[in-house]
PDB file of C-alpha atoms in Angstrom:
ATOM      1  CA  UNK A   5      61.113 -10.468  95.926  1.00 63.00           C
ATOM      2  CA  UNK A   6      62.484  -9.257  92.531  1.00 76.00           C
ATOM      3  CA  UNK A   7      64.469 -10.094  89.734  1.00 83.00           C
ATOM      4  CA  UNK A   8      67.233  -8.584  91.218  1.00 87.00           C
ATOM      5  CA  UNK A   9      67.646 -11.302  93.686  1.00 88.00           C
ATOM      6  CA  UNK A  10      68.843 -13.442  91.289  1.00 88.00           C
ATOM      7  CA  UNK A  11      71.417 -11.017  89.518  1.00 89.00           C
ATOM      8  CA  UNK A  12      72.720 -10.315  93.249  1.00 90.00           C
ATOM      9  CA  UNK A  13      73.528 -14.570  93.622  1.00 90.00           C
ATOM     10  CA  UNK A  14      75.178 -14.576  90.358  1.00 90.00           C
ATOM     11  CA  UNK A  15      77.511 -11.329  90.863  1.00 92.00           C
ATOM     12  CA  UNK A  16      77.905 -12.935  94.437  1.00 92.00           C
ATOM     13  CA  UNK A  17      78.904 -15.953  92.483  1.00 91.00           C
ATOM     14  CA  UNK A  18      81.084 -14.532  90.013  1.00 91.00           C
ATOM     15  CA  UNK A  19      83.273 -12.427  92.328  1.00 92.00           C
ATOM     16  CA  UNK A  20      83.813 -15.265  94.501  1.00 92.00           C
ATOM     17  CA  UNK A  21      84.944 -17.157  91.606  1.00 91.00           C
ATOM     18  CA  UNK A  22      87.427 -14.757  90.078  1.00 92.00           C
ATOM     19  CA  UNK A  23      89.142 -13.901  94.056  1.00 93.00           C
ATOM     20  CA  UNK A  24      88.783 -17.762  94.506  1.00 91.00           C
ATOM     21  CA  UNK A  25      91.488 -18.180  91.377  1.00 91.00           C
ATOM     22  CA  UNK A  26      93.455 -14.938  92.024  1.00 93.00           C
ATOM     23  CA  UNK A  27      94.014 -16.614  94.859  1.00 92.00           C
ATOM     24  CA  UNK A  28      94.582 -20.109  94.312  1.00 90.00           C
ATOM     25  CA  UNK A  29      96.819 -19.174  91.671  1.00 91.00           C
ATOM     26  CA  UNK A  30      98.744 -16.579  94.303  1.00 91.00           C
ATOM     27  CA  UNK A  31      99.147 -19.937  96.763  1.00 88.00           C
ATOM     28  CA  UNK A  32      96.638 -18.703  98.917  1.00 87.00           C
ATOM     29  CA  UNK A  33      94.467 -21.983  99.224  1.00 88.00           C
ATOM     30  CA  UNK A  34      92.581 -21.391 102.120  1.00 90.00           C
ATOM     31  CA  UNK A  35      92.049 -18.361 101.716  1.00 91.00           C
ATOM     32  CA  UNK A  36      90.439 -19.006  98.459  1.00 91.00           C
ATOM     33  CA  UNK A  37      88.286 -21.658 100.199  1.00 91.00           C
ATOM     34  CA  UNK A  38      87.084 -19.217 103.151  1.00 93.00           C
ATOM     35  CA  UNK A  39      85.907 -16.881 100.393  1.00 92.00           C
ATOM     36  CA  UNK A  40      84.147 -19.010  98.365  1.00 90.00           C
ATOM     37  CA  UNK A  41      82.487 -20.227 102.271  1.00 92.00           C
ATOM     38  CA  UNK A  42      81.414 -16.279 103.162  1.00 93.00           C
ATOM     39  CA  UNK A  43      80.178 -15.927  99.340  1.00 92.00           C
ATOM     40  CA  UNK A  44      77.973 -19.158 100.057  1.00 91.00           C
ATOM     41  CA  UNK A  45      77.134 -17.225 103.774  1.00 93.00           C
ATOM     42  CA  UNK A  46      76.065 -14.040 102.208  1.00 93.00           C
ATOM     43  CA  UNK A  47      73.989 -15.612  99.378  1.00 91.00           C
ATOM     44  CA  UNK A  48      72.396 -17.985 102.311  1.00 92.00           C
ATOM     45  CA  UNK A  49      71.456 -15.334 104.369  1.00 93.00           C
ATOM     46  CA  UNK A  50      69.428 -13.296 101.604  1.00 90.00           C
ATOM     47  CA  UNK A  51      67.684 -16.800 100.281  1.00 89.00           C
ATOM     48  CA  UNK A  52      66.883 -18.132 103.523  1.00 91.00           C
ATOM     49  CA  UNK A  53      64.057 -14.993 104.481  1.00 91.00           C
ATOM     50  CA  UNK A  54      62.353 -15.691 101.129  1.00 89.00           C
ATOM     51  CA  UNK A  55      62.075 -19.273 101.457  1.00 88.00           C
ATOM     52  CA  UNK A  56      60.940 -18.653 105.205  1.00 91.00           C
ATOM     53  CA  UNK A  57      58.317 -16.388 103.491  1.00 89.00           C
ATOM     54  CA  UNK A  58      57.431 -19.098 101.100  1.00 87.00           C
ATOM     55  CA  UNK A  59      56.881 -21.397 103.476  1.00 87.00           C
ATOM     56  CA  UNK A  60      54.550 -19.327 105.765  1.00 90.00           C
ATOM     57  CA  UNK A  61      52.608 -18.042 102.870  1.00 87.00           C
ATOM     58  CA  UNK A  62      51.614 -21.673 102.229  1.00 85.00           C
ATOM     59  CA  UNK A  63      50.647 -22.162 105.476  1.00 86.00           C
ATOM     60  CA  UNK A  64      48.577 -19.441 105.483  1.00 86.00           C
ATOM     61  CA  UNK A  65      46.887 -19.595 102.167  1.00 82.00           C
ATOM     62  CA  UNK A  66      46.207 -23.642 101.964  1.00 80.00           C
ATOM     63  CA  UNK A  67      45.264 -23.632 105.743  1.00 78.00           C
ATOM     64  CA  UNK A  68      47.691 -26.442 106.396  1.00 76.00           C
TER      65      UNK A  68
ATOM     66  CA  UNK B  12      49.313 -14.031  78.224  1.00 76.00           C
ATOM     67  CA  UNK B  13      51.760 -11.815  78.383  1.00 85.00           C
ATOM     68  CA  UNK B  14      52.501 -12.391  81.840  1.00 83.00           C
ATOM     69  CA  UNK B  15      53.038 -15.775  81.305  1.00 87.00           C
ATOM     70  CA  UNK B  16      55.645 -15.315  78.739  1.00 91.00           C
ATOM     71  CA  UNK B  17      57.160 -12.977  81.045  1.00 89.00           C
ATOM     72  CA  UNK B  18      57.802 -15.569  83.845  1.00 89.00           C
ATOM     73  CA  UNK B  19      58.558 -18.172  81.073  1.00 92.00           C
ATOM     74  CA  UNK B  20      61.427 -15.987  79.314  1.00 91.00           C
ATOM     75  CA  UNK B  21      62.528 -15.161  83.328  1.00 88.00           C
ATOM     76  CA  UNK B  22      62.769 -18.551  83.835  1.00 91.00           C
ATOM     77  CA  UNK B  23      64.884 -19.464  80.838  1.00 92.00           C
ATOM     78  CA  UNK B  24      67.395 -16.493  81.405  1.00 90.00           C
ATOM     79  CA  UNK B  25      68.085 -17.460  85.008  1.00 89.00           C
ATOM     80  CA  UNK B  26      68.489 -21.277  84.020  1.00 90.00           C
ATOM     81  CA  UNK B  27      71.158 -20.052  81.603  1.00 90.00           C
ATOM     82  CA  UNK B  28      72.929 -17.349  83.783  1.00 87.00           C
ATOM     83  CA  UNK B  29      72.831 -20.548  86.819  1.00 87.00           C
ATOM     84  CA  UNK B  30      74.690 -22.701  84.107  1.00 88.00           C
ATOM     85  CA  UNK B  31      77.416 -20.241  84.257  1.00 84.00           C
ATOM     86  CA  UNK B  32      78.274 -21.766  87.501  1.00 83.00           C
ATOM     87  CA  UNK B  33      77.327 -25.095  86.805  1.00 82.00           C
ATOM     88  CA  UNK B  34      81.456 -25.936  86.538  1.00 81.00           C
ATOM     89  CA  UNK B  35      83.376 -23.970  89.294  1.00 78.00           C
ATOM     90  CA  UNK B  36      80.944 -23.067  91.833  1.00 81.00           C
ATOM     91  CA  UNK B  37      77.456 -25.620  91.410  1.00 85.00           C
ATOM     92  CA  UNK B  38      76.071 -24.412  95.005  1.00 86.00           C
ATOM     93  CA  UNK B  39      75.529 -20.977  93.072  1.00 87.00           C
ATOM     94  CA  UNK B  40      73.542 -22.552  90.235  1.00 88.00           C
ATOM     95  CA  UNK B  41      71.582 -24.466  92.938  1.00 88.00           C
ATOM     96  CA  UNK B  42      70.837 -21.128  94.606  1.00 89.00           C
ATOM     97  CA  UNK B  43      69.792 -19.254  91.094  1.00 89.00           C
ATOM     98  CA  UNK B  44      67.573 -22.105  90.670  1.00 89.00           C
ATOM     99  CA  UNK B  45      66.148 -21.657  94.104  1.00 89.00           C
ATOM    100  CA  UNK B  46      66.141 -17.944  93.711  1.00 90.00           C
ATOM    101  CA  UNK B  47      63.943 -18.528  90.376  1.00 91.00           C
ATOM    102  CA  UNK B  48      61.721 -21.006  92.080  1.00 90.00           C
ATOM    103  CA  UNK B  49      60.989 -18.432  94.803  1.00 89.00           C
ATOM    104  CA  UNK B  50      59.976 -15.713  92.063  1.00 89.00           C
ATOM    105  CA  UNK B  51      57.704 -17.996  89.975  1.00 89.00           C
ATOM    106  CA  UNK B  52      55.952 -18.756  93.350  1.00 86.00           C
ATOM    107  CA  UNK B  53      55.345 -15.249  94.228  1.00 85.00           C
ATOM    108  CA  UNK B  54      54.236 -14.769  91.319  1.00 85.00           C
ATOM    109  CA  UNK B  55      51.711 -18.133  91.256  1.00 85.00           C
ATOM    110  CA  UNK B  56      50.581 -17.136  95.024  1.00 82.00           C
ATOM    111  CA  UNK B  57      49.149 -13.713  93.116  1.00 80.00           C
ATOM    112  CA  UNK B  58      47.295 -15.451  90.716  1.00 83.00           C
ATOM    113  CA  UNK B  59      46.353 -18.182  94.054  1.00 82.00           C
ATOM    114  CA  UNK B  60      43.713 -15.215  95.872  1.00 81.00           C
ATOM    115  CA  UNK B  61      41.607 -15.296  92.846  1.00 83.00           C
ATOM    116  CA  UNK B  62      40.971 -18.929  92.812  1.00 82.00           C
ATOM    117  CA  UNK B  63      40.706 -19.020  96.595  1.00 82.00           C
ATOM    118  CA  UNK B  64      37.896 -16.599  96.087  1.00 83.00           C
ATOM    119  CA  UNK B  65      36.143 -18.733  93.579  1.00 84.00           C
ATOM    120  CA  UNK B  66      36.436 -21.655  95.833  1.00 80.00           C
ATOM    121  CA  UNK B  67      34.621 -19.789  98.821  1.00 81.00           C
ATOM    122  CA  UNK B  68      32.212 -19.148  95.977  1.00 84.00           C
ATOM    123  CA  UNK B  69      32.340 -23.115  94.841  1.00 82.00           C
ATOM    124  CA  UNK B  70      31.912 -23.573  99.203  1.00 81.00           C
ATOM    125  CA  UNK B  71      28.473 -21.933  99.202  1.00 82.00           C
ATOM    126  CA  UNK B  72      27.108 -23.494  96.351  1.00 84.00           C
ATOM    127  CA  UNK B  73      27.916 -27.332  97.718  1.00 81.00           C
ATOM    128  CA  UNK B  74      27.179 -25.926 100.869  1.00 78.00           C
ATOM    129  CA  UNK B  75      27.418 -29.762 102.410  1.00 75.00           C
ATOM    130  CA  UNK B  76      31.088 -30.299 101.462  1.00 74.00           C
ATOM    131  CA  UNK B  77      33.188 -27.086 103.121  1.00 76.00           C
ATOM    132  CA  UNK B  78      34.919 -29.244 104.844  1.00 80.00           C
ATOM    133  CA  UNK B  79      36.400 -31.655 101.850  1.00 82.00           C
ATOM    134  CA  UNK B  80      37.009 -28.405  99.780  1.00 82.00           C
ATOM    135  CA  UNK B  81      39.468 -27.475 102.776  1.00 84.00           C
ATOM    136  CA  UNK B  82      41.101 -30.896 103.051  1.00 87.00           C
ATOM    137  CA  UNK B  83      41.371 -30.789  99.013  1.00 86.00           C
ATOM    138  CA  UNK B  84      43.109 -27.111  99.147  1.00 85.00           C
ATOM    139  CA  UNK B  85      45.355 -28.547 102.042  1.00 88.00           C
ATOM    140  CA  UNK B  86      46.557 -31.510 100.015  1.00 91.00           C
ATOM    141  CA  UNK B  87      46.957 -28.989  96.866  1.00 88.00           C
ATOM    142  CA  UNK B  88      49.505 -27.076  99.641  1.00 88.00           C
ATOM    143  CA  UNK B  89      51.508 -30.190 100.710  1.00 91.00           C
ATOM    144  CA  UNK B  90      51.912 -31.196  97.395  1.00 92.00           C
ATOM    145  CA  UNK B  91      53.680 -27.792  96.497  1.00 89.00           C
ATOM    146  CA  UNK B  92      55.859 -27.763  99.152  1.00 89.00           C
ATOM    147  CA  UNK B  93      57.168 -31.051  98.822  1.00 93.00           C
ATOM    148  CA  UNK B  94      57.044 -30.726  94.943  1.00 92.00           C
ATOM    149  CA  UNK B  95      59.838 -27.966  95.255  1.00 90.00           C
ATOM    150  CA  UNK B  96      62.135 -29.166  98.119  1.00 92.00           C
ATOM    151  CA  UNK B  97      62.375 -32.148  96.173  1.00 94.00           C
ATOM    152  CA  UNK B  98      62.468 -30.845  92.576  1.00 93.00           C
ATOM    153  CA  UNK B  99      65.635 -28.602  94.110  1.00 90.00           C
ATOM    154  CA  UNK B 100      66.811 -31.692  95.744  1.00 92.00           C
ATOM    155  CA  UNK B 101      67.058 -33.859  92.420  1.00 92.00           C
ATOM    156  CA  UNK B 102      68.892 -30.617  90.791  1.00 88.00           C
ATOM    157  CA  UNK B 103      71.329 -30.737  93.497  1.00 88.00           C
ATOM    158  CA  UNK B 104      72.113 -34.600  92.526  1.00 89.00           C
ATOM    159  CA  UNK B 105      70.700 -36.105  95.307  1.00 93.00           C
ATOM    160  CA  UNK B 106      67.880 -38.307  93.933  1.00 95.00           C
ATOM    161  CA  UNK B 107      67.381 -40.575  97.390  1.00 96.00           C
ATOM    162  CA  UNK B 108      66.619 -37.386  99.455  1.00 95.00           C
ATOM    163  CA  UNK B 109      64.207 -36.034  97.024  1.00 95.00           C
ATOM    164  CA  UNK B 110      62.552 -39.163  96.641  1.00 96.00           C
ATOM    165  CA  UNK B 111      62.118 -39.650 100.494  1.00 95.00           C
ATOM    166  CA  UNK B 112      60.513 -36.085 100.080  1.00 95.00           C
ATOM    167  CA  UNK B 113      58.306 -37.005  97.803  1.00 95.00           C
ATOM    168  CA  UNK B 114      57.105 -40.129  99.762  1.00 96.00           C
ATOM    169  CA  UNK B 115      56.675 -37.893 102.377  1.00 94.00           C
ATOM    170  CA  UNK B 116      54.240 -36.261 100.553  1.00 95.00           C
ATOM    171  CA  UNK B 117      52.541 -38.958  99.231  1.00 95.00           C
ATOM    172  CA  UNK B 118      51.827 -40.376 102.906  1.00 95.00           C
ATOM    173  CA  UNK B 119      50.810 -36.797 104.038  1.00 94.00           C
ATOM    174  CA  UNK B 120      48.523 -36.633 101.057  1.00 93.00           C
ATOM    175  CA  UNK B 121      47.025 -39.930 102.514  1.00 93.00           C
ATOM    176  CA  UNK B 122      46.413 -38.765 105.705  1.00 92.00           C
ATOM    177  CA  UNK B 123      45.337 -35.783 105.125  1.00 90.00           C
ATOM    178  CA  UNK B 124      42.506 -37.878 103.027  1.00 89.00           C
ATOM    179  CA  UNK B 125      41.702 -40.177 105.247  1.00 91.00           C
ATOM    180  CA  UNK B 126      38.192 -38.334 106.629  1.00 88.00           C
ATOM    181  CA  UNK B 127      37.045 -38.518 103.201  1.00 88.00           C
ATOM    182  CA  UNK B 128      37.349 -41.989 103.012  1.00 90.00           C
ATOM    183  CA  UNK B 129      35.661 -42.656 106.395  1.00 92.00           C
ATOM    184  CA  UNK B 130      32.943 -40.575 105.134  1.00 89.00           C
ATOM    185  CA  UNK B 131      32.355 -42.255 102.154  1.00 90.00           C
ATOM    186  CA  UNK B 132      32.438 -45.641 103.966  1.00 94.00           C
ATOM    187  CA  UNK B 133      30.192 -44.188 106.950  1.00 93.00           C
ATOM    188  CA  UNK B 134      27.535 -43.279 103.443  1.00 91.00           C
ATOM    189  CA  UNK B 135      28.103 -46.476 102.468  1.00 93.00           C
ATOM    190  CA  UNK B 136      27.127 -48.638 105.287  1.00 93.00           C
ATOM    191  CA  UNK B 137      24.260 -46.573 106.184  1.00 93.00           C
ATOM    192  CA  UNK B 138      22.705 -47.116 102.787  1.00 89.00           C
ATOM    193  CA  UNK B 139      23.622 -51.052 103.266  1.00 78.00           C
TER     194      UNK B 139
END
């Protein structure tokens, strides 16, 4: 739960976007669209926890 | 103070870093945003123990009304949550879905309100 969370999602983002035109450029178009679907994976999978967090620390603290 | 300008400059930088993305890849701006949400929350919770301690402070003084000072800190929770699903909903584009949220809310909000009400109207008729 630190500002580094967010700088990993955008260098997630940005890599996936550069490989995503190398390789639509390089023909590759499915390739460029399974990338940009495991960047969107990875990125998922560290969000998901903290909003799973979130979520059960409102329960918790507003006794819902 | 300074905190707050902290979280308020954070908040700014990773709106403007999730723009970057706003024209080849919007899911990543949508996740920055959601990413920034989480961190201002985390933050808020912090600052959320002190005022839960005041309010077990507030509970002793009224000491009739525990109960209502519960329901009130519930509502003040469901309001949250459905505050930021649909706030990251309407930044997505989808305006129906985070309206539907929001009425959610609004009818949870009701019901969780309703024993008030009932014990107002119980007062009420017992007076009568």
């Amino acid at each position: 739960m630190e500002v580094g969370l967010i700088f990993k999602i955008a260098a997630v983002g940005i890599l996936v976007t550069l490989l995503g035109q190398v390789l639509k450029h390089s023909g590759r178009e499915e390739h460029a669209f399974l990338i940009s679907l495991a960047g969107l994976v990875l990125v998922l999978s560290w969000i998901v926890p903290y909003i799973y967090d979130l979520f059960q620390t409102i329960q918790a603290l507003f006794v819902l | 103070m300074t905190t707050v300008i902290k979280i308020g400059v954070l908040a700014v930088l990773g709106v403007l870093l999730a723009l970057q993305f706003k024209v080849q890849k919007p899911e990543y701006g949508i996740l920055i945003g959601m990413g920034i949400c989480i961190l201002i929350f985390g933050f808020v919770l912090g600052q959320l123990e002190l005022v839960l301690d005041k309010f077990e402070l507030l509970k002793r003084y009224l000491d009739g009304s525990g109960e209502y000072l519960t329901i009130l800190f519930k509502v003040i929770g469901i309001a949250y949550i459905c505050e930021f699903s649909a706030g990251l909903c309407k930044d997505a584009g989808y305006g129906a879905v985070s309206e539907q949220i929001e009425i959610l809310g609004k009818l949870s909000v009701i019901f969780a309100g309703l024993p008030i009400l009932f014990a107002v109207i119980e007062q009420i008729q017992s007076l009568a």
